[in-house]
Amino acid sequence: MNGFKHVFVVDDEKSIRDLIKLYLEKENFRVTLFDSGKNVLEEFKNQKPDLLVLDIMIPETDGLELCREIRKTSEVPIVFVSARDEEFDRVLGLELGGDDYLSKPFSPRELMVRIRNIFKRLEQAVHSQEAFVKVRDITIFFERRCVEKQGVELKLTTKEYELFEFLIKNKGIPFNRDQLVEKIWGYDYIGESRIIDDLVKRIRKKLEDLESELEIKTVWGYGYKIDA
């Protein structure tokens, strides 16, 4: 399934780097290891990996700052791994554009399942039968995972896009936060379902910046929907 996809593993603990590398290479991923954030951005531009496994507490440039910088130019999937297990840290990692968050110590098998799920969702989007859908002044191209208003791209992170696409495909139907968390993360997410509120807030801001007619509407006391 992975087609020799390239994964960056950024962690200052050699034992963890080597363990993740072992499991990734068993499934034919190509792996590049980093023990700090020092050269990650430069190599990211040069090598264009397909996914990053990123520790938060690393020397030089920490994982959160790396994520901020990467998200300025790329929507490449990012999986955080961290000894920080507080809800605040998990939510912050996801708010900054992380696609998943695993607390140390973690099972390398679970990490592999989550990585496979990310690539599976991306591949499903590429093979979508419907090329695009237009709602109001917004067009969403499923194969390219691209959202545009009259040719101007609405730059969304992976999770923002997945939430937006799901609401577009189910326009007119309201969903509560727990339903949306289950649809977007696809597993039993540990943490507040109000992470959805933050995703919605960020998508709304980007729609407003483009002066779009399309709105994600709040269904008071329940959740969210997009009207046709």
XYZ file of C-alpha atoms in Angstrom:
228
model
C 0.000 0.000 0.000
C 2.783 2.446 0.869
C 4.650 2.259 -2.452
C 7.978 2.932 -0.688
C 6.737 6.109 0.889
C 9.300 8.247 2.671
C 8.954 8.961 6.394
C 10.985 11.395 8.511
C 11.404 10.278 12.134
C 12.486 13.119 14.426
C 13.269 12.087 18.024
C 16.213 12.704 20.326
C 15.995 9.209 21.891
C 18.037 6.790 19.815
C 16.177 3.727 21.080
C 12.844 5.169 19.959
C 14.225 6.301 16.578
C 15.647 2.865 15.922
C 12.472 1.067 17.039
C 10.225 3.189 14.804
C 12.678 2.723 11.915
C 12.604 -1.049 12.402
C 8.811 -1.219 12.225
C 8.570 1.181 9.281
C 11.172 -0.679 7.241
C 9.363 -3.968 7.895
C 6.513 -2.474 5.884
C 8.825 -1.154 3.163
C 8.804 2.502 4.129
C 11.909 4.515 3.370
C 13.083 6.183 6.575
C 15.281 9.191 7.374
C 16.225 9.754 11.019
C 16.911 13.023 12.861
C 18.035 13.412 16.490
C 17.140 17.119 16.654
C 15.160 19.741 14.789
C 18.286 21.367 13.405
C 18.264 20.205 9.778
C 14.690 18.985 9.442
C 13.242 21.980 7.570
C 16.083 22.115 5.069
C 15.868 18.382 4.381
C 12.076 18.583 4.250
C 12.349 21.040 1.360
C 14.960 18.896 -0.392
C 13.480 15.416 0.091
C 9.720 16.126 0.391
C 8.784 13.200 2.680
C 5.309 11.675 2.666
C 4.868 11.768 6.471
C 6.657 12.938 9.614
C 6.799 11.220 13.001
C 7.710 14.141 15.208
C 8.688 14.314 18.870
C 7.773 17.558 20.601
C 10.668 17.863 23.042
C 13.725 17.817 20.790
C 16.888 19.962 20.750
C 17.408 22.999 18.505
C 13.868 23.550 17.133
C 11.069 21.825 19.036
C 8.415 19.726 17.326
C 5.632 22.273 17.682
C 7.681 25.002 16.018
C 8.664 22.597 13.230
C 4.988 21.832 12.680
C 4.161 25.563 12.503
C 6.845 26.116 9.880
C 5.936 23.068 7.798
C 2.253 24.022 7.790
C 3.118 27.330 6.132
C 3.915 25.500 2.903
C 2.756 21.882 3.181
C -0.115 19.671 4.342
C 2.087 16.580 4.701
C 0.739 14.305 7.471
C 2.398 14.794 10.869
C 2.154 12.318 13.755
C 3.329 13.671 17.100
C 4.937 11.362 19.656
C 5.656 12.886 23.039
C 6.206 12.214 26.729
C 3.774 15.076 27.341
C 0.472 13.408 28.097
C -1.654 16.338 29.234
C -4.810 17.145 27.279
C -3.487 20.672 26.654
C -0.443 19.296 24.826
C -2.491 16.885 22.717
C -4.966 19.584 21.745
C -2.182 22.077 20.963
C -0.428 19.567 18.713
C -3.638 18.938 16.801
C -4.515 22.635 16.680
C -1.183 23.391 15.037
C -2.017 20.946 12.268
C -0.870 17.579 13.586
C -2.815 14.627 12.212
C -2.355 12.376 15.215
C -0.769 12.327 18.674
C 0.696 9.395 20.586
C 1.902 9.677 24.169
C 5.084 7.926 25.248
C 5.456 5.102 26.024
C 3.499 3.884 23.025
C 3.122 0.641 21.120
C 5.021 0.709 17.804
C 2.270 -1.515 16.399
C -0.306 1.143 17.287
C 1.856 3.786 15.625
C 1.978 1.683 12.466
C -1.814 1.245 12.479
C -2.288 4.995 12.733
C 0.214 5.669 9.946
C -1.477 3.103 7.705
C -4.871 4.672 8.446
C -3.588 8.108 7.424
C -2.281 6.802 4.087
C -5.440 4.749 3.570
C -7.624 7.852 3.918
C -5.377 9.764 1.528
C -5.533 6.979 -1.054
C -9.304 6.702 -0.716
C -9.573 10.408 -1.453
C -7.415 10.035 -4.567
C -9.634 7.241 -5.854
C -12.874 9.041 -5.161
C -15.358 8.531 -7.987
C -16.592 12.109 -7.906
C -14.029 14.535 -9.321
C -15.352 17.679 -7.661
C -18.359 19.294 -5.988
C -19.325 22.945 -5.992
C -21.310 24.418 -3.094
C -22.086 28.130 -3.319
C -18.808 29.742 -4.416
C -16.572 26.938 -3.138
C -15.317 24.014 -5.226
C -13.747 20.960 -3.614
C -11.583 18.680 -5.782
C -11.468 15.267 -4.129
C -8.604 13.770 -6.100
C -6.277 16.668 -5.332
C -7.765 17.274 -1.867
C -7.996 20.905 -2.899
C -10.576 23.559 -1.972
C -10.910 26.697 -4.118
C -12.976 29.832 -4.492
C -12.910 30.971 -8.113
C -9.419 29.591 -8.626
C -8.003 30.838 -5.291
C -6.992 27.957 -3.038
C -8.280 27.673 0.517
C -5.232 26.241 2.272
C -6.388 23.629 4.781
C -4.447 21.254 7.018
C -5.119 17.537 6.635
C -7.673 17.414 9.455
C -9.321 20.686 8.394
C -9.725 19.274 4.903
C -11.119 15.956 6.133
C -13.693 17.695 8.325
C -14.649 20.113 5.536
C -14.907 17.313 2.959
C -17.083 15.202 5.277
C -19.483 18.078 5.932
C -19.608 18.926 2.213
C -20.352 15.310 1.252
C -23.096 15.237 3.888
C -24.374 18.776 3.392
C -27.635 19.560 5.106
C -27.073 16.905 7.780
C -26.092 18.041 11.298
C -23.433 16.062 13.187
C -22.471 16.315 16.832
C -18.861 16.641 17.972
C -18.437 12.985 18.959
C -19.663 11.831 15.549
C -17.239 14.180 13.809
C -14.302 13.077 15.975
C -15.065 9.441 15.115
C -15.313 10.237 11.396
C -12.162 12.367 11.243
C -9.807 10.434 13.530
C -11.292 7.002 12.904
C -10.423 5.593 16.327
C -11.247 6.150 19.981
C -9.776 9.613 20.426
C -8.712 10.266 23.997
C -9.450 13.875 24.841
C -12.083 16.553 24.507
C -14.380 16.315 21.502
C -14.295 20.121 21.478
C -11.171 19.831 19.370
C -13.784 19.926 16.588
C -14.723 23.462 17.668
C -11.169 24.579 16.987
C -11.100 22.951 13.547
C -14.408 24.623 12.659
C -13.146 27.984 13.926
C -10.042 27.765 11.754
C -11.973 26.717 8.637
C -14.481 29.535 9.168
C -11.639 32.052 9.463
C -10.139 30.853 6.185
C -13.526 31.022 4.441
C -14.047 34.552 5.787
C -10.591 35.608 4.607
C -11.655 34.630 1.064
C -15.014 36.383 1.567
C -16.799 33.134 0.736
C -20.577 32.769 0.819
C -20.263 29.262 2.279
C -20.758 28.831 6.012
C -20.303 26.037 8.511
C -23.395 26.537 10.608
C -23.705 25.833 14.306
C -26.653 23.679 15.302
C -27.075 25.000 18.808
C -26.866 22.375 21.516
C -25.828 19.744 18.988
C -23.026 20.342 16.514
C -22.361 21.571 12.974
C -23.547 21.305 9.374
C -23.094 22.834 5.933
C -26.296 23.726 4.099
C -26.720 22.991 0.404
